[in-house]
mmCIF file of C-alpha atoms and ligand atoms in Angstrom:
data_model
loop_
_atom_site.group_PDB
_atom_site.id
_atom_site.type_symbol
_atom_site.label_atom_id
_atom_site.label_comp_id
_atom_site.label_asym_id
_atom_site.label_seq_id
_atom_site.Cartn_x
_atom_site.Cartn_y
_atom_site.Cartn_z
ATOM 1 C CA UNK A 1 40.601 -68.558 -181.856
ATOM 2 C CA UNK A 2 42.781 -68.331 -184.916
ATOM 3 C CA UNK A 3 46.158 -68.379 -184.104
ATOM 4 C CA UNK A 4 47.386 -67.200 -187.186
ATOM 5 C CA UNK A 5 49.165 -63.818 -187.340
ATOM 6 C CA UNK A 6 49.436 -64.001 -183.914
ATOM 7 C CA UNK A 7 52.199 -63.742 -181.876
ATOM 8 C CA UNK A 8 53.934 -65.319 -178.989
ATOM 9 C CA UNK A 9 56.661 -65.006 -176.444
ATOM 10 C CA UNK A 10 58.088 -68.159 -174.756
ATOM 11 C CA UNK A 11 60.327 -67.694 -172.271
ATOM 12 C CA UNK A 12 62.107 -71.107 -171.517
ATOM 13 C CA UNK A 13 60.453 -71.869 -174.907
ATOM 14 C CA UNK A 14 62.809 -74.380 -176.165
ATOM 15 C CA UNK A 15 63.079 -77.051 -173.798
ATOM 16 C CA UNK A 16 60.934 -78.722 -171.316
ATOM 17 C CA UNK A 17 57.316 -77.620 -170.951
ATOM 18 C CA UNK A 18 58.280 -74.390 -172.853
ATOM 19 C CA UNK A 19 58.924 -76.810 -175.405
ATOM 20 C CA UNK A 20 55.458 -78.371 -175.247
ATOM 21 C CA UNK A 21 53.964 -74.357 -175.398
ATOM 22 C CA UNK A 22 55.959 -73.910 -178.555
ATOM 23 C CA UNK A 23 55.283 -76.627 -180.610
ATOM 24 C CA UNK A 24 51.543 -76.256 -179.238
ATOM 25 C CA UNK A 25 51.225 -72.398 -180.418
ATOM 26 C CA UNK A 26 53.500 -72.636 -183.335
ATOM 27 C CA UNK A 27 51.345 -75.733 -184.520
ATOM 28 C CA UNK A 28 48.014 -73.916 -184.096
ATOM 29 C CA UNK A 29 49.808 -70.785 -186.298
ATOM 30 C CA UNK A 30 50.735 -68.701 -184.386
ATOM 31 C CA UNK A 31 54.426 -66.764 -184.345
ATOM 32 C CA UNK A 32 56.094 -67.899 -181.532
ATOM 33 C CA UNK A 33 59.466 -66.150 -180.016
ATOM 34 C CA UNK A 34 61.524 -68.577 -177.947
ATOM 35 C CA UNK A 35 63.553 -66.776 -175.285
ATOM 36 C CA UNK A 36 65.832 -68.773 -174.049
ATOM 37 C CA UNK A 37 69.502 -68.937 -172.417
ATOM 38 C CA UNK A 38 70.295 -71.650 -174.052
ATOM 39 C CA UNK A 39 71.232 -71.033 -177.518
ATOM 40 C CA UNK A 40 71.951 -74.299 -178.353
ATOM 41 C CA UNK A 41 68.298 -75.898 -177.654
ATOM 42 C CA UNK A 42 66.948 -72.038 -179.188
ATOM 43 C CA UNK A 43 68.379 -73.214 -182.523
ATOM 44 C CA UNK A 44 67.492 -76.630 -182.302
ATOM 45 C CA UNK A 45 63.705 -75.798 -181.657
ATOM 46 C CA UNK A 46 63.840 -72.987 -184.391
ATOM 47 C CA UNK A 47 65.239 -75.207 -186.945
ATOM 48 C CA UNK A 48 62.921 -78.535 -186.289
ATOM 49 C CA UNK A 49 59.786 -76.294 -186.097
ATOM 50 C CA UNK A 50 60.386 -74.414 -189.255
ATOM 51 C CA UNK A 51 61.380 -77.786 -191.129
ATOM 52 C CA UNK A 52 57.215 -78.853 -189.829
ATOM 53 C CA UNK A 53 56.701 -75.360 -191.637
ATOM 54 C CA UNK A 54 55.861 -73.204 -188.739
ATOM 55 C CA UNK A 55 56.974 -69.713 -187.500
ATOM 56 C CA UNK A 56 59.371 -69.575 -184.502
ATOM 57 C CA UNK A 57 62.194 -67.641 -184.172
ATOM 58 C CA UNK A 58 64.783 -68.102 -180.995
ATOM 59 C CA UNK A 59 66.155 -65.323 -178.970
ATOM 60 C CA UNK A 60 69.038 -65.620 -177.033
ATOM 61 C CA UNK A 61 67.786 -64.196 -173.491
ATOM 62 C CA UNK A 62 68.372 -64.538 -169.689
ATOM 63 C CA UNK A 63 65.529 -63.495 -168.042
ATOM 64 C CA UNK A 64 67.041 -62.351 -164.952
ATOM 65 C CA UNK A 65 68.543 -59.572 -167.352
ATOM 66 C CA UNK A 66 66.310 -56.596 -167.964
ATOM 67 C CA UNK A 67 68.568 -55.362 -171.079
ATOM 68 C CA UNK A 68 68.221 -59.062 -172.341
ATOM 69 C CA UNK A 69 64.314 -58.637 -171.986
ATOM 70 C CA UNK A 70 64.021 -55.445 -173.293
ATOM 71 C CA UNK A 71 66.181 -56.168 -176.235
ATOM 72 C CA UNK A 72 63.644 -59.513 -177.045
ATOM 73 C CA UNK A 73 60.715 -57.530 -177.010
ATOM 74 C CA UNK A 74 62.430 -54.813 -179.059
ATOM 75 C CA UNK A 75 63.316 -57.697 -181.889
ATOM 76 C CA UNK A 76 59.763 -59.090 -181.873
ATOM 77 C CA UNK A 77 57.663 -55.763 -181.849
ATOM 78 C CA UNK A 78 60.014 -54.160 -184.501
ATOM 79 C CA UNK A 79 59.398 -57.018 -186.552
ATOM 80 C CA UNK A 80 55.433 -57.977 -185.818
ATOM 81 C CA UNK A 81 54.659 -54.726 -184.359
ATOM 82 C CA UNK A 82 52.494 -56.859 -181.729
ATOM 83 C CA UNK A 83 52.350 -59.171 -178.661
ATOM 84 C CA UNK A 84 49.261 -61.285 -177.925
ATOM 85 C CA UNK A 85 50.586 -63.789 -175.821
ATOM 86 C CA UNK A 86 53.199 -63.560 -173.282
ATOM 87 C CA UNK A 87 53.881 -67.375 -171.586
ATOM 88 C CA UNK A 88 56.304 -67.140 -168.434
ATOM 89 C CA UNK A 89 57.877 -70.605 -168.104
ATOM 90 C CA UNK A 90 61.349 -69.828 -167.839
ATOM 91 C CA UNK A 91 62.600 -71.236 -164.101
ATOM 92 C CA UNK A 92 65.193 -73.023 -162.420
ATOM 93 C CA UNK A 93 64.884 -75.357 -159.786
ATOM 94 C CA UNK A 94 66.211 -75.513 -156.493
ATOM 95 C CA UNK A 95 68.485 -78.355 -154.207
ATOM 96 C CA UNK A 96 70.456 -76.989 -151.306
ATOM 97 C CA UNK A 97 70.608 -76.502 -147.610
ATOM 98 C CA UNK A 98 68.728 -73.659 -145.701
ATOM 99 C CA UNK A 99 72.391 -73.088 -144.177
ATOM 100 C CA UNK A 100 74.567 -74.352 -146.797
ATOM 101 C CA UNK A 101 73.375 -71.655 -149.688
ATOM 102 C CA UNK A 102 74.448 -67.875 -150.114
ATOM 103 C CA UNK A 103 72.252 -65.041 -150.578
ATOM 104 C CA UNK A 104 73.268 -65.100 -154.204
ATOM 105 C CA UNK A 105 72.040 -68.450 -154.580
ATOM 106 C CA UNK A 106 68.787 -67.122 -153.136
ATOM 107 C CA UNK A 107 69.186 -64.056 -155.098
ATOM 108 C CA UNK A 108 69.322 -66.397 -158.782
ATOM 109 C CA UNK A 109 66.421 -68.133 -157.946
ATOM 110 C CA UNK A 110 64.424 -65.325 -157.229
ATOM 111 C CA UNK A 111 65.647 -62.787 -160.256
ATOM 112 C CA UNK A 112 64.783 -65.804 -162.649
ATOM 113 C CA UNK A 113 61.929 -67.585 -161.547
ATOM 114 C CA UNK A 114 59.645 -64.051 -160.026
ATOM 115 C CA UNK A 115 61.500 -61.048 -161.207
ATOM 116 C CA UNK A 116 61.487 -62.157 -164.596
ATOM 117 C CA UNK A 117 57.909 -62.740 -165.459
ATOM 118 C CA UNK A 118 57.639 -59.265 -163.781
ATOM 119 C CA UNK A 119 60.065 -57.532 -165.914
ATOM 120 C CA UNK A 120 58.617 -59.751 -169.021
ATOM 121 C CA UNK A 121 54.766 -58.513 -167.945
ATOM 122 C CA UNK A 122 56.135 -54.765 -167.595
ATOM 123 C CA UNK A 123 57.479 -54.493 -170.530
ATOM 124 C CA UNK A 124 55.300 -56.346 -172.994
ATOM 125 C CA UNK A 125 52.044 -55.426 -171.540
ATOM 126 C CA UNK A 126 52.326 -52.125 -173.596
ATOM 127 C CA UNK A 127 52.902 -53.698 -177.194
ATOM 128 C CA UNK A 128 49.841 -56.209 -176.128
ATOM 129 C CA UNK A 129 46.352 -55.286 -177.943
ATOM 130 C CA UNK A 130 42.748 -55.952 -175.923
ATOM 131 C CA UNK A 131 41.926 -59.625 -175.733
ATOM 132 C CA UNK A 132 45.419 -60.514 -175.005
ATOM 133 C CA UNK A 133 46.870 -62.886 -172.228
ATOM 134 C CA UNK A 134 50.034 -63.710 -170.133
ATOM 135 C CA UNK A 135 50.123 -67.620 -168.572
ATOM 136 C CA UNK A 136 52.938 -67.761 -165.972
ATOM 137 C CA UNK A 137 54.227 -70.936 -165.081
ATOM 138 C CA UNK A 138 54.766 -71.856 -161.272
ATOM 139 C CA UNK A 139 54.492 -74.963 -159.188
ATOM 140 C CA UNK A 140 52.703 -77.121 -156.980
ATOM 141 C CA UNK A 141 55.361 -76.467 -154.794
ATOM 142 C CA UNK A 142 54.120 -72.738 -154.127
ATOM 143 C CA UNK A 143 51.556 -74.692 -151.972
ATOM 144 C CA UNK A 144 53.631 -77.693 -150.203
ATOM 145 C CA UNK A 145 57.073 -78.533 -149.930
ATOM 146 C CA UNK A 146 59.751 -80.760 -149.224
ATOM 147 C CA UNK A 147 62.728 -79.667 -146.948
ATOM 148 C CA UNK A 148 65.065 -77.569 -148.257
ATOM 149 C CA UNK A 149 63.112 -75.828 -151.111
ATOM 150 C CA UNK A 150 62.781 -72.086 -149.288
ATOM 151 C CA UNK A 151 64.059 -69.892 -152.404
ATOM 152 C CA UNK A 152 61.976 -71.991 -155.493
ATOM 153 C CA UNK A 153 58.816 -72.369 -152.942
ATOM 154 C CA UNK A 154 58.986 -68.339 -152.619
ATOM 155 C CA UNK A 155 59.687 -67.966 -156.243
ATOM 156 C CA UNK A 156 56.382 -69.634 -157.250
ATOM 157 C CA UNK A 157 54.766 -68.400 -154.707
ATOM 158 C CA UNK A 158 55.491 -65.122 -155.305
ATOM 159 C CA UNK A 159 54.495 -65.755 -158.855
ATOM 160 C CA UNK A 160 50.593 -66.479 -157.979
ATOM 161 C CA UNK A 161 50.507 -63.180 -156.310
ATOM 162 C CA UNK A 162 52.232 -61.637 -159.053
ATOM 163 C CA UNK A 163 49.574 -62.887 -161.105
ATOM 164 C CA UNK A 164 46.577 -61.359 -158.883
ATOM 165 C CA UNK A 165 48.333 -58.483 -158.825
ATOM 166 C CA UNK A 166 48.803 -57.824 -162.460
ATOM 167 C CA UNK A 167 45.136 -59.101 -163.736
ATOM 168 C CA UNK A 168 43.673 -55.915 -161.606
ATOM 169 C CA UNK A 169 46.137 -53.313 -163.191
ATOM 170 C CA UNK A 170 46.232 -55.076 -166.226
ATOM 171 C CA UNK A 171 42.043 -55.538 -166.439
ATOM 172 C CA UNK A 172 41.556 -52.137 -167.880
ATOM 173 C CA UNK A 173 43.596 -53.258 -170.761
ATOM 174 C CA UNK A 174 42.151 -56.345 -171.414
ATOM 175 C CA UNK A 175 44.846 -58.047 -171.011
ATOM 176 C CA UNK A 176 44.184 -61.394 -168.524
ATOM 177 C CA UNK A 177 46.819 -62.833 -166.887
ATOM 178 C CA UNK A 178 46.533 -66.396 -165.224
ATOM 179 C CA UNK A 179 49.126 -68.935 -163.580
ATOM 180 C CA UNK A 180 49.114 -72.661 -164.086
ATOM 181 C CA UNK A 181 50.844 -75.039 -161.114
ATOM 182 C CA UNK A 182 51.697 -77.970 -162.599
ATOM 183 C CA UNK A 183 52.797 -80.996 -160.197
ATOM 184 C CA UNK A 184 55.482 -83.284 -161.546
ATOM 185 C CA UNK A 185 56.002 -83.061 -165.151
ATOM 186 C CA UNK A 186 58.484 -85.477 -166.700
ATOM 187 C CA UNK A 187 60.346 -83.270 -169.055
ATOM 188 C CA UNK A 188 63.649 -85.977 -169.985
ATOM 189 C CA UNK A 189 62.452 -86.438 -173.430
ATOM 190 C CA UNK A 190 62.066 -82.578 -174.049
ATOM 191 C CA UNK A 191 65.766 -81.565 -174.260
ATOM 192 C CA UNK A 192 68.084 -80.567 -176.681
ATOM 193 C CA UNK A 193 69.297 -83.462 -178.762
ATOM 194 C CA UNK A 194 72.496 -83.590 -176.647
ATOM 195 C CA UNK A 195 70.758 -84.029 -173.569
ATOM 196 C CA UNK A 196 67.676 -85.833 -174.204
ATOM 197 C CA UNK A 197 66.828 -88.925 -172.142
ATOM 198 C CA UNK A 198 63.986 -90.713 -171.785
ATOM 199 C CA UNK A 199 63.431 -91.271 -167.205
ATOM 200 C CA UNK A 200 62.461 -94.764 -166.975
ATOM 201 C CA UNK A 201 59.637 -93.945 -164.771
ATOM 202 C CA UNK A 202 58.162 -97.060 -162.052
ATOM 203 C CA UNK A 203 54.747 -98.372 -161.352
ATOM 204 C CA UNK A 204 55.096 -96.240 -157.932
ATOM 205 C CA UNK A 205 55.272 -93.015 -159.652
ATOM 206 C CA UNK A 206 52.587 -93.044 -161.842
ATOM 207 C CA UNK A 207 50.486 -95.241 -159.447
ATOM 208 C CA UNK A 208 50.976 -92.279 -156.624
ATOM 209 C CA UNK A 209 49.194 -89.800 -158.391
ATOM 210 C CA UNK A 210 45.445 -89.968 -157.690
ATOM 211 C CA UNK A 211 45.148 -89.793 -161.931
ATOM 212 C CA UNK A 212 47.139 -92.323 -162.586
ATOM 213 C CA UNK A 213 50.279 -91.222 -164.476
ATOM 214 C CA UNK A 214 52.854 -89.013 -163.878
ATOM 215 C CA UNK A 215 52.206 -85.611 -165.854
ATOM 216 C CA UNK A 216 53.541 -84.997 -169.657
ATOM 217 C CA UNK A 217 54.048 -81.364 -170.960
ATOM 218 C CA UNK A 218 51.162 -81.569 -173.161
ATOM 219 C CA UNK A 219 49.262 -81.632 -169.766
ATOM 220 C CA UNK A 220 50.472 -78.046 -169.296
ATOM 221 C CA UNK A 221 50.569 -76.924 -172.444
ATOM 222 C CA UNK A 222 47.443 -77.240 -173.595
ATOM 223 C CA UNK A 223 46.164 -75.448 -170.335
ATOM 224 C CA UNK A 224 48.623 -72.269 -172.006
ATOM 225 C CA UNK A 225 46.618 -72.215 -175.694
ATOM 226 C CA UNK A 226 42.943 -72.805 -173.617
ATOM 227 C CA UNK A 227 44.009 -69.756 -171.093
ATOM 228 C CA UNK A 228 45.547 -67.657 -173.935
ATOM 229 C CA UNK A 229 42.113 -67.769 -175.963
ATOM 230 C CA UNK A 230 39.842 -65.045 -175.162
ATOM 231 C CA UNK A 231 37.521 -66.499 -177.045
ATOM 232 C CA UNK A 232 36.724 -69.117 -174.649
ATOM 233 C CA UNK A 233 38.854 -68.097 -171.555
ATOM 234 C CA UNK A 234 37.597 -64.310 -171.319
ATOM 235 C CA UNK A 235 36.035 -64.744 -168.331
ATOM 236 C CA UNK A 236 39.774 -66.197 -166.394
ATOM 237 C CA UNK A 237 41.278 -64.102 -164.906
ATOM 238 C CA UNK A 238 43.979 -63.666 -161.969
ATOM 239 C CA UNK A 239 43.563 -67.730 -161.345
ATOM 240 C CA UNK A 240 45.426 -70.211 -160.004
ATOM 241 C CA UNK A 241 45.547 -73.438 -161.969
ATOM 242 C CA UNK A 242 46.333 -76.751 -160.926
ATOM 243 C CA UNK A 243 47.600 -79.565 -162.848
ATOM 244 C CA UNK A 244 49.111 -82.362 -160.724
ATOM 245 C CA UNK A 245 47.228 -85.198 -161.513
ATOM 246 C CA UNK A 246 45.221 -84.556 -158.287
ATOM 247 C CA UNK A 247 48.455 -84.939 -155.619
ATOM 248 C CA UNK A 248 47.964 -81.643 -153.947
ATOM 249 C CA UNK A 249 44.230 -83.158 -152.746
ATOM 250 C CA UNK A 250 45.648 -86.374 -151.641
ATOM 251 C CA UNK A 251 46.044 -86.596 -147.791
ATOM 252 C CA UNK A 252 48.868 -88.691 -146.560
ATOM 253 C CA UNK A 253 50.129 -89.325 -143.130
ATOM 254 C CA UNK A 254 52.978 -91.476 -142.402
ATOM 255 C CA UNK A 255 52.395 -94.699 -140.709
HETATM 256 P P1 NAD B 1 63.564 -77.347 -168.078
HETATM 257 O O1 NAD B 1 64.813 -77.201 -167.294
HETATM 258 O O2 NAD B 1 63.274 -78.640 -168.761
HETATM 259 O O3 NAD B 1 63.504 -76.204 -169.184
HETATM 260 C C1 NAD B 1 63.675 -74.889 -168.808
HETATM 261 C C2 NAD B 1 64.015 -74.050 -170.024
HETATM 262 O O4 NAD B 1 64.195 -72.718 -169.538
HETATM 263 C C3 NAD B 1 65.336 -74.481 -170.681
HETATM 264 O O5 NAD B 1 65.237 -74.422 -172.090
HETATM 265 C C4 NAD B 1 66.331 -73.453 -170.151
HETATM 266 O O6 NAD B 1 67.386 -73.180 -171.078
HETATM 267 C C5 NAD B 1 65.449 -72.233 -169.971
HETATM 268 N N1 NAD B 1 65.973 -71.315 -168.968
HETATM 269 C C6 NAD B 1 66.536 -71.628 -167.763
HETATM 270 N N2 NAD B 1 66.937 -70.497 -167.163
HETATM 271 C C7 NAD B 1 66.624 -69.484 -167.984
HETATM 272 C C8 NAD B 1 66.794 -68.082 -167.912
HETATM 273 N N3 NAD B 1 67.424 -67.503 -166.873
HETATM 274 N N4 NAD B 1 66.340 -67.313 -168.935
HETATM 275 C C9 NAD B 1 65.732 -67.884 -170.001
HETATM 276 N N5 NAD B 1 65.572 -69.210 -170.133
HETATM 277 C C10 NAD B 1 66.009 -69.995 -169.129
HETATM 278 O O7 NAD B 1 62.394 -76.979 -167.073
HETATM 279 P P2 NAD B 1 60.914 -77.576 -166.937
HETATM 280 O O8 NAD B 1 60.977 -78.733 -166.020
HETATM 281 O O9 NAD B 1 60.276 -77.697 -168.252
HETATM 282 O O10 NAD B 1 60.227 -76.383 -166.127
HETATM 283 C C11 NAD B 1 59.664 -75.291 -166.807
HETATM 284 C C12 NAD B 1 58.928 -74.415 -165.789
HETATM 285 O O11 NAD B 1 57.917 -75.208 -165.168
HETATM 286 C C13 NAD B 1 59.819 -73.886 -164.684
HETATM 287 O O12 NAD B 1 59.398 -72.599 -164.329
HETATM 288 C C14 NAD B 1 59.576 -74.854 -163.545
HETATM 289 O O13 NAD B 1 59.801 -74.283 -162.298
HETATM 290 C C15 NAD B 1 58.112 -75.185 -163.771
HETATM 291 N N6 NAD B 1 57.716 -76.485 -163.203
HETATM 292 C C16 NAD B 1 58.212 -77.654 -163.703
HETATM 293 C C17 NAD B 1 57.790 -78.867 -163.153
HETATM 294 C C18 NAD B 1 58.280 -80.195 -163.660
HETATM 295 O O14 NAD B 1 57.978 -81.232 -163.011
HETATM 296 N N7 NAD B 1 59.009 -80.263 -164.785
HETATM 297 C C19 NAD B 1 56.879 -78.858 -162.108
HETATM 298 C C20 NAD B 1 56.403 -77.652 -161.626
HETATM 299 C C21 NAD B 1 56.819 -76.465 -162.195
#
């Protein structure tokens, strides 16, 4: 597919995996639109991409704020008139207590990690032409968990039905709409300058998963352009990807 005149909303776009999607779009030419709280690493990702000559613009957005959404997609169709690929990565993880969090701490998790790739689906699925696609980005961890993990396990898990649910109404359009899981995804090099710092990852963690090596956002990316390419993904939709280097299929019992 060529990418160029296309365009692309990130959310979480400028750090992390949404990193990897950004440079991965923008470098195969398409427009991409980073929205992203974090103006700081919005800027940064803006300014290095455009200096490698590509097309990115950052938008300062929360996406647990409809008005923020709204006024993103509002900037990007007013300029480009279009939307042909919407990528959902934007998320927060999750450590506390069943009994030591609030109901607003629940409520966070939820508004950003489900309710905003709803709110991001409802309103650009209108601006997005036939042939188009939305990749949300959820977790292994909407399959197994560790204790503790109740609010980001029903996040992503609410996020593969969300994505069922909006490749039926969403079909007649012909716009497809697929989620990825990745498993763990070492992100420390993928920060805004300030925070960026390499993990020093052990023989035990990459040796654990069944491939090998602990995941790199490339891994995920490059599961976003292949999914967002209706030229060879037109037949994908409402799926469930995924990528964990094979640790959801490894069967472990304590000794
Ligand atoms: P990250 O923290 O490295 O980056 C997240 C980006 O999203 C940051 O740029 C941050 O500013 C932005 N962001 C956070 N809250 C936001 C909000 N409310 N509105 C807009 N932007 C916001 O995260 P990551 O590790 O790259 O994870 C990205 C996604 O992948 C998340 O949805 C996460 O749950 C999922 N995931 C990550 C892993 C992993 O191992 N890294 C594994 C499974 C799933």
């Amino acid at each position: 597919m060529d990418w160029q005149g296309k365009v692309v909303i990130v959310t979480g776009g400028a750090q992390g995996i949404g990193m990897a999607v950004t440079h991965t779009f923008a470098r195969a030419g398409a427009h991409v639109a980073v929205a992203d709280s974090d103006p700081e690493a919005g800027i940064e990702i803006q300014q290095a991409m455009r200096a490698e000559g590509r097309s990115v613009t950052a938008h300062v957005c929360d996406v647990s704020s409809e008005n923020d959404i709204r006024t993103v997609i509002g900037e990007v169709t007013a300029k480009h008139n279009r939307i042909d690929c919407l990528i959902n990565v934007a998320g927060i993880s999750w450590i506390g207590g069943l009994f030591d969090r609030s109901l607003s701490d629940w409520d966070r998790v939820i508004n950003i990690n489900l309710r905003g790739p709803y709110l991001f689906a409802k309103h650009a699925a209108s601006h997005m032409p036939r042939d188009s696609a939305i990749v949300n980005i959820a977790s292994t961890r909407a399959l197994m968990s560790e204790p503790d993990t109740e609010p980001y396990s029903a996040s992503k898990a609410g996020l593969i039905g969300l994505t069922h649910a909006l490749a039926i109404t969403l079909g007649k359009t012909g716009i497809r709409v697929n989620v990825i899981s990745p498993g763990w995804i070492d992100v420390s090099a993928w920060r805004k300058s300030s925070m960026r710092n390499q993990a020093k990852l052990s023989e035990k963690d990459h040796a654990q998963h069944p491939a090998g090596r602990v995941g790199i956002p490339e891994d995920i990316a490059e599961l976003c352009l292949y999914l967002a390419d209706s030229n060879k993904a037109g037949f994908i939709t409402g799926q469930n990807f995924v990528v964990d280097g094979g640790m959801t299929r490894k069967m472990i019992y304590e000794e």
